[in-house]
Amino acid sequence: MAIELIKTTDYAAMSRRAADVIATCLESDPACVIGLATGSTPIGLYDCLVEDCEAGKISFAEATTFNLDEYRGLPGTHDQSYRYFMDKHLFDRVDVRKEFTSVPDGADPDADAACARYERAIEEAGGIDIQLLGIGHNGHIGFNEPADSFPVETHLVELTESTINANSRLFEDIADVPREAYTMGIGTIMKARMILLVASGSDKAQIVRDTLYGPVTPRVPASVLQLHPNVVVVVDEEAGSLCG
Ligand code: PGA
């Protein structure tokens, strides 16, 4: 299997170890193309990259980034947009050139155009060198939820009622809660030359195990990573507790 599993002790160690993987990519190719992710898991990793940048160990000055997904209908200035999240946790704190950071354009209502443009931009940048992923409890990566088949390219998804309900607490007006998102497809993710998946906490233990050792099925979208030639999975002790 082409998946390397790295077990660490806790969230801080997982964050540091995963940040080191990205730092190594930046050191060997300062102009590398990095795929990034939102969610709570990568926040500590982004803090580590900020520290490395402040210490002069790494620089994002020549790097290009592409995020996995974005809500449709939210401008990047909205504090629940993924663009806002990335600015806050990483981009505004390192030396990246903002014009070289991309998040799907949630403000563009034309889904076909926005998604095709995103896919093309990744290709024109030479493809993604390393793609960071979190993982949902159901195995979703990006907004690719369990389905009957693996979606290939960047596409429009309808959010599940449970996601919409969970998000509603973050919005003043229920009418503002996004019901749709644009996300890289499984094909987009699988084209990355290297994948870095991070997971933390006992609530992720079962899905990490299913992802690494279960059948490859679109019912567990992350299981497709078993078919990728270069995957590193960094877990803390709890998330890795059902693996070996
Ligand atoms: P989390 O989300 O990092 O907040 O657990 C991961 C995901 O749903 O992709």
mmCIF file of C-alpha atoms and ligand atoms in Angstrom:
data_model
loop_
_atom_site.group_PDB
_atom_site.id
_atom_site.type_symbol
_atom_site.label_atom_id
_atom_site.label_comp_id
_atom_site.label_asym_id
_atom_site.label_seq_id
_atom_site.Cartn_x
_atom_site.Cartn_y
_atom_site.Cartn_z
ATOM 1 C CA MET A 1 0.000 0.000 0.000
ATOM 2 C CA ALA A 2 1.257 3.450 -0.875
ATOM 3 C CA ILE A 3 -0.127 5.005 2.276
ATOM 4 C CA GLU A 4 2.349 5.928 4.993
ATOM 5 C CA LEU A 5 0.693 6.173 8.411
ATOM 6 C CA ILE A 6 2.432 8.411 10.933
ATOM 7 C CA LYS A 7 1.147 8.150 14.481
ATOM 8 C CA THR A 8 1.833 10.998 16.847
ATOM 9 C CA THR A 9 0.940 11.500 20.479
ATOM 10 C CA ASP A 10 -1.514 14.379 20.465
ATOM 11 C CA TYR A 11 -2.999 17.234 18.448
ATOM 12 C CA ALA A 12 0.066 19.458 18.864
ATOM 13 C CA ALA A 13 2.440 16.713 17.703
ATOM 14 C CA MET A 14 0.155 15.827 14.774
ATOM 15 C CA SER A 15 0.066 19.486 13.735
ATOM 16 C CA ARG A 16 3.851 19.842 13.938
ATOM 17 C CA ARG A 17 4.519 16.607 12.037
ATOM 18 C CA ALA A 18 2.058 17.449 9.257
ATOM 19 C CA ALA A 19 3.388 21.005 8.991
ATOM 20 C CA ASP A 20 6.853 19.516 8.539
ATOM 21 C CA VAL A 21 5.625 17.599 5.488
ATOM 22 C CA ILE A 22 4.421 20.836 3.867
ATOM 23 C CA ALA A 23 7.541 22.718 4.994
ATOM 24 C CA THR A 24 9.716 20.073 3.331
ATOM 25 C CA CYS A 25 7.817 20.543 0.059
ATOM 26 C CA LEU A 26 8.311 24.306 0.245
ATOM 27 C CA GLU A 27 12.009 23.902 1.004
ATOM 28 C CA SER A 28 12.600 21.556 -1.920
ATOM 29 C CA ASP A 29 10.460 23.630 -4.312
ATOM 30 C CA PRO A 30 9.608 27.159 -3.130
ATOM 31 C CA ALA A 31 7.276 27.540 -6.130
ATOM 32 C CA CYS A 32 5.269 24.430 -5.278
ATOM 33 C CA VAL A 33 1.491 24.250 -5.667
ATOM 34 C CA ILE A 34 -0.234 23.435 -2.389
ATOM 35 C CA GLY A 35 -3.825 22.288 -1.980
ATOM 36 C CA LEU A 36 -5.305 23.465 1.312
ATOM 37 C CA ALA A 37 -8.240 22.548 3.522
ATOM 38 C CA THR A 38 -10.503 24.200 6.070
ATOM 39 C CA GLY A 39 -12.058 22.652 9.196
ATOM 40 C CA SER A 40 -10.846 22.542 12.766
ATOM 41 C CA THR A 41 -8.145 19.895 12.263
ATOM 42 C CA PRO A 42 -5.659 21.931 10.148
ATOM 43 C CA ILE A 43 -5.717 25.031 12.376
ATOM 44 C CA GLY A 44 -2.777 23.876 14.518
ATOM 45 C CA LEU A 45 -0.842 22.899 11.412
ATOM 46 C CA TYR A 46 -1.380 26.402 9.991
ATOM 47 C CA ASP A 47 -0.118 27.883 13.269
ATOM 48 C CA CYS A 48 3.054 25.787 12.893
ATOM 49 C CA LEU A 49 3.556 27.011 9.315
ATOM 50 C CA VAL A 50 3.140 30.599 10.504
ATOM 51 C CA GLU A 51 5.809 29.992 13.167
ATOM 52 C CA ASP A 52 8.146 28.491 10.568
ATOM 53 C CA CYS A 53 7.584 31.451 8.287
ATOM 54 C CA GLU A 54 8.186 33.955 11.086
ATOM 55 C CA ALA A 55 11.377 32.083 11.988
ATOM 56 C CA GLY A 56 12.554 32.397 8.374
ATOM 57 C CA LYS A 57 12.618 28.619 7.878
ATOM 58 C CA ILE A 58 10.079 28.634 5.051
ATOM 59 C CA SER A 59 8.544 31.150 2.694
ATOM 60 C CA PHE A 60 5.306 31.120 0.716
ATOM 61 C CA ALA A 61 6.476 34.004 -1.468
ATOM 62 C CA GLU A 62 6.709 31.859 -4.591
ATOM 63 C CA ALA A 63 4.027 29.309 -3.731
ATOM 64 C CA THR A 64 0.573 28.908 -5.256
ATOM 65 C CA THR A 65 -2.385 27.526 -3.284
ATOM 66 C CA PHE A 66 -5.793 26.070 -4.137
ATOM 67 C CA ASN A 67 -8.414 25.334 -1.510
ATOM 68 C CA LEU A 68 -10.661 22.310 -1.679
ATOM 69 C CA ASP A 69 -14.046 23.975 -1.459
ATOM 70 C CA GLU A 70 -16.232 27.005 -0.778
ATOM 71 C CA TYR A 71 -19.865 27.716 -0.004
ATOM 72 C CA ARG A 72 -21.885 28.883 -2.975
ATOM 73 C CA GLY A 73 -23.545 32.229 -2.384
ATOM 74 C CA LEU A 74 -21.093 33.589 0.178
ATOM 75 C CA PRO A 75 -18.659 36.345 -0.768
ATOM 76 C CA GLY A 76 -15.086 35.865 0.472
ATOM 77 C CA THR A 77 -15.639 38.736 2.909
ATOM 78 C CA HIS A 78 -18.308 36.773 4.830
ATOM 79 C CA ASP A 79 -16.884 35.507 8.097
ATOM 80 C CA GLN A 80 -18.230 32.000 7.431
ATOM 81 C CA SER A 81 -16.671 31.736 3.976
ATOM 82 C CA TYR A 82 -13.691 29.474 3.534
ATOM 83 C CA ARG A 83 -11.773 32.336 1.924
ATOM 84 C CA TYR A 84 -12.211 34.274 5.167
ATOM 85 C CA PHE A 85 -11.058 31.228 7.180
ATOM 86 C CA MET A 86 -7.902 30.878 5.094
ATOM 87 C CA ASP A 87 -7.058 34.584 5.300
ATOM 88 C CA LYS A 88 -7.485 34.475 9.064
ATOM 89 C CA HIS A 89 -5.615 31.256 9.819
ATOM 90 C CA LEU A 90 -2.858 31.366 7.212
ATOM 91 C CA PHE A 91 -2.751 33.807 4.312
ATOM 92 C CA ASP A 92 -2.788 37.052 6.329
ATOM 93 C CA ARG A 93 -0.047 35.680 8.593
ATOM 94 C CA VAL A 94 2.522 34.499 6.046
ATOM 95 C CA ASP A 95 4.266 36.014 3.037
ATOM 96 C CA VAL A 96 2.044 34.406 0.405
ATOM 97 C CA ARG A 97 0.968 36.592 -2.521
ATOM 98 C CA LYS A 98 -2.819 36.757 -2.202
ATOM 99 C CA GLU A 99 -3.288 36.704 -5.971
ATOM 100 C CA PHE A 100 -1.640 33.268 -5.971
ATOM 101 C CA THR A 101 -4.155 31.872 -3.470
ATOM 102 C CA SER A 102 -7.345 30.408 -4.917
ATOM 103 C CA VAL A 103 -10.600 29.296 -3.350
ATOM 104 C CA PRO A 104 -13.570 28.323 -5.548
ATOM 105 C CA ASP A 105 -15.555 31.478 -6.292
ATOM 106 C CA GLY A 106 -18.625 31.129 -4.095
ATOM 107 C CA ALA A 107 -19.864 34.527 -5.245
ATOM 108 C CA ASP A 108 -20.247 33.298 -8.829
ATOM 109 C CA PRO A 109 -23.785 31.881 -9.194
ATOM 110 C CA ASP A 110 -22.868 30.227 -12.497
ATOM 111 C CA ALA A 111 -21.812 26.829 -11.128
ATOM 112 C CA ASP A 112 -20.616 25.360 -14.411
ATOM 113 C CA ALA A 113 -18.460 28.378 -15.202
ATOM 114 C CA ALA A 114 -17.049 28.724 -11.678
ATOM 115 C CA CYS A 115 -16.156 25.033 -11.424
ATOM 116 C CA ALA A 116 -14.675 24.766 -14.916
ATOM 117 C CA ARG A 117 -12.610 27.899 -14.284
ATOM 118 C CA TYR A 118 -11.260 26.406 -11.062
ATOM 119 C CA GLU A 119 -10.318 23.111 -12.640
ATOM 120 C CA ARG A 120 -8.581 24.971 -15.464
ATOM 121 C CA ALA A 121 -6.675 27.224 -13.061
ATOM 122 C CA ILE A 122 -5.265 24.177 -11.262
ATOM 123 C CA GLU A 123 -4.151 22.690 -14.569
ATOM 124 C CA GLU A 124 -2.595 25.954 -15.704
ATOM 125 C CA ALA A 125 -0.628 26.131 -12.454
ATOM 126 C CA GLY A 126 0.880 22.748 -13.368
ATOM 127 C CA GLY A 127 -1.313 20.652 -11.055
ATOM 128 C CA ILE A 128 -1.166 20.296 -7.279
ATOM 129 C CA ASP A 129 2.077 19.060 -5.733
ATOM 130 C CA ILE A 130 0.689 18.339 -2.275
ATOM 131 C CA GLN A 131 -2.956 18.297 -1.208
ATOM 132 C CA LEU A 132 -3.863 18.642 2.453
ATOM 133 C CA LEU A 133 -7.082 16.916 3.527
ATOM 134 C CA GLY A 134 -9.157 16.659 6.669
ATOM 135 C CA ILE A 135 -11.692 13.863 6.880
ATOM 136 C CA GLY A 136 -15.349 13.883 7.881
ATOM 137 C CA HIS A 137 -16.857 11.235 10.153
ATOM 138 C CA ASN A 138 -18.532 9.710 7.101
ATOM 139 C CA GLY A 139 -15.294 9.730 5.102
ATOM 140 C CA HIS A 140 -15.983 12.874 3.132
ATOM 141 C CA ILE A 141 -13.018 14.751 1.695
ATOM 142 C CA GLY A 142 -13.697 18.283 0.562
ATOM 143 C CA PHE A 143 -17.474 18.329 0.189
ATOM 144 C CA ASN A 144 -17.460 14.928 -1.540
ATOM 145 C CA GLU A 145 -20.030 13.097 0.544
ATOM 146 C CA PRO A 146 -20.788 9.349 0.386
ATOM 147 C CA ALA A 147 -22.379 8.632 -2.988
ATOM 148 C CA ASP A 148 -22.939 5.949 -5.607
ATOM 149 C CA SER A 149 -19.924 7.036 -7.624
ATOM 150 C CA PHE A 150 -16.802 9.165 -7.242
ATOM 151 C CA PRO A 151 -17.358 12.682 -8.617
ATOM 152 C CA VAL A 152 -14.475 13.525 -10.901
ATOM 153 C CA GLU A 153 -14.027 17.272 -11.337
ATOM 154 C CA THR A 154 -14.789 20.424 -9.372
ATOM 155 C CA HIS A 155 -18.569 20.538 -9.081
ATOM 156 C CA LEU A 156 -21.627 21.926 -7.318
ATOM 157 C CA VAL A 157 -22.900 19.998 -4.287
ATOM 158 C CA GLU A 158 -26.077 20.371 -2.294
ATOM 159 C CA LEU A 159 -25.338 20.329 1.411
ATOM 160 C CA THR A 160 -27.143 17.807 3.554
ATOM 161 C CA GLU A 161 -29.862 19.023 5.922
ATOM 162 C CA SER A 162 -27.669 18.055 8.878
ATOM 163 C CA THR A 163 -24.807 20.231 7.599
ATOM 164 C CA ILE A 164 -27.212 23.123 6.956
ATOM 165 C CA ASN A 165 -28.692 22.778 10.434
ATOM 166 C CA ALA A 166 -25.246 22.547 12.056
ATOM 167 C CA ASN A 167 -24.170 25.699 10.204
ATOM 168 C CA SER A 168 -27.272 27.686 11.055
ATOM 169 C CA ARG A 169 -25.885 28.585 14.481
ATOM 170 C CA LEU A 170 -23.152 30.547 12.766
ATOM 171 C CA PHE A 171 -25.511 32.797 10.807
ATOM 172 C CA GLU A 172 -27.742 35.599 12.040
ATOM 173 C CA ASP A 173 -30.392 34.948 9.431
ATOM 174 C CA ILE A 174 -31.431 31.400 8.469
ATOM 175 C CA ALA A 175 -31.867 32.665 4.898
ATOM 176 C CA ASP A 176 -28.125 33.320 4.724
ATOM 177 C CA VAL A 177 -27.129 29.731 5.572
ATOM 178 C CA PRO A 178 -25.586 28.283 2.416
ATOM 179 C CA ARG A 179 -27.346 25.261 0.935
ATOM 180 C CA GLU A 180 -24.742 24.540 -1.715
ATOM 181 C CA ALA A 181 -20.996 24.514 -2.205
ATOM 182 C CA TYR A 182 -18.384 24.165 -4.908
ATOM 183 C CA THR A 183 -15.804 21.447 -4.263
ATOM 184 C CA MET A 184 -12.873 19.833 -5.986
ATOM 185 C CA GLY A 185 -13.921 16.386 -7.175
ATOM 186 C CA ILE A 186 -12.332 13.124 -6.144
ATOM 187 C CA GLY A 187 -10.579 13.128 -9.521
ATOM 188 C CA THR A 188 -9.171 16.602 -8.849
ATOM 189 C CA ILE A 189 -7.851 15.446 -5.478
ATOM 190 C CA MET A 190 -6.422 12.187 -6.845
ATOM 191 C CA LYS A 191 -4.440 14.096 -9.484
ATOM 192 C CA ALA A 192 -2.357 15.769 -6.749
ATOM 193 C CA ARG A 193 1.142 14.309 -6.750
ATOM 194 C CA MET A 194 1.090 13.814 -2.988
ATOM 195 C CA ILE A 195 -1.738 13.706 -0.440
ATOM 196 C CA LEU A 196 -1.416 14.657 3.233
ATOM 197 C CA LEU A 197 -4.396 13.644 5.350
ATOM 198 C CA VAL A 198 -4.677 14.745 8.971
ATOM 199 C CA ALA A 199 -7.038 13.406 11.636
ATOM 200 C CA SER A 200 -7.327 13.989 15.356
ATOM 201 C CA GLY A 201 -9.501 12.629 18.151
ATOM 202 C CA SER A 202 -11.176 9.343 19.041
ATOM 203 C CA ASP A 203 -14.272 10.267 17.025
ATOM 204 C CA LYS A 204 -12.149 9.891 13.856
ATOM 205 C CA ALA A 205 -10.638 6.499 14.771
ATOM 206 C CA GLN A 206 -13.212 4.345 12.963
ATOM 207 C CA ILE A 207 -13.240 6.371 9.758
ATOM 208 C CA VAL A 208 -9.427 6.446 9.631
ATOM 209 C CA ARG A 209 -9.423 2.671 9.899
ATOM 210 C CA ASP A 210 -12.148 2.289 7.242
ATOM 211 C CA THR A 211 -10.285 4.685 4.962
ATOM 212 C CA LEU A 212 -6.983 2.844 5.206
ATOM 213 C CA TYR A 213 -8.091 -0.785 5.458
ATOM 214 C CA GLY A 214 -11.729 -0.995 4.351
ATOM 215 C CA PRO A 215 -13.020 -1.592 0.830
ATOM 216 C CA VAL A 216 -12.486 1.175 -1.717
ATOM 217 C CA THR A 217 -15.986 2.525 -2.231
ATOM 218 C CA PRO A 218 -17.650 5.874 -2.981
ATOM 219 C CA ARG A 219 -19.687 5.176 0.185
ATOM 220 C CA VAL A 220 -16.443 6.058 2.021
ATOM 221 C CA PRO A 221 -15.022 8.721 -0.309
ATOM 222 C CA ALA A 222 -11.603 8.876 1.408
ATOM 223 C CA SER A 223 -11.081 5.141 0.796
ATOM 224 C CA VAL A 224 -10.145 6.054 -2.789
ATOM 225 C CA LEU A 225 -6.817 7.250 -1.373
ATOM 226 C CA GLN A 226 -5.760 3.585 -1.193
ATOM 227 C CA LEU A 227 -5.387 3.849 -4.979
ATOM 228 C CA HIS A 228 -3.111 6.901 -4.834
ATOM 229 C CA PRO A 229 0.647 6.273 -5.129
ATOM 230 C CA ASN A 230 1.826 8.792 -2.526
ATOM 231 C CA VAL A 231 -0.268 9.388 0.595
ATOM 232 C CA VAL A 232 0.885 10.379 4.073
ATOM 233 C CA VAL A 233 -1.669 10.144 6.885
ATOM 234 C CA VAL A 234 -0.754 11.906 10.126
ATOM 235 C CA VAL A 235 -2.920 11.040 13.123
ATOM 236 C CA ASP A 236 -2.791 11.635 16.836
ATOM 237 C CA GLU A 237 -2.922 8.670 19.187
ATOM 238 C CA GLU A 238 -6.723 8.712 19.471
ATOM 239 C CA ALA A 239 -7.438 8.932 15.737
ATOM 240 C CA GLY A 240 -4.915 6.152 15.078
ATOM 241 C CA SER A 241 -6.095 3.902 17.910
ATOM 242 C CA LEU A 242 -7.845 1.360 15.644
ATOM 243 C CA CYS A 243 -4.931 1.104 13.198
ATOM 244 C CA GLY A 244 -2.422 -1.614 14.025
HETATM 245 P P1 PGA B 1 -12.809 18.870 10.965
HETATM 246 O O1 PGA B 1 -13.508 18.620 9.568
HETATM 247 O O2 PGA B 1 -11.362 19.093 10.681
HETATM 248 O O3 PGA B 1 -13.488 20.106 11.481
HETATM 249 O O4 PGA B 1 -13.050 17.642 11.788
HETATM 250 C C1 PGA B 1 -12.933 17.734 8.688
HETATM 251 C C2 PGA B 1 -13.810 17.626 7.481
HETATM 252 O O5 PGA B 1 -15.047 17.587 7.662
HETATM 253 O O6 PGA B 1 -13.291 17.577 6.373
#
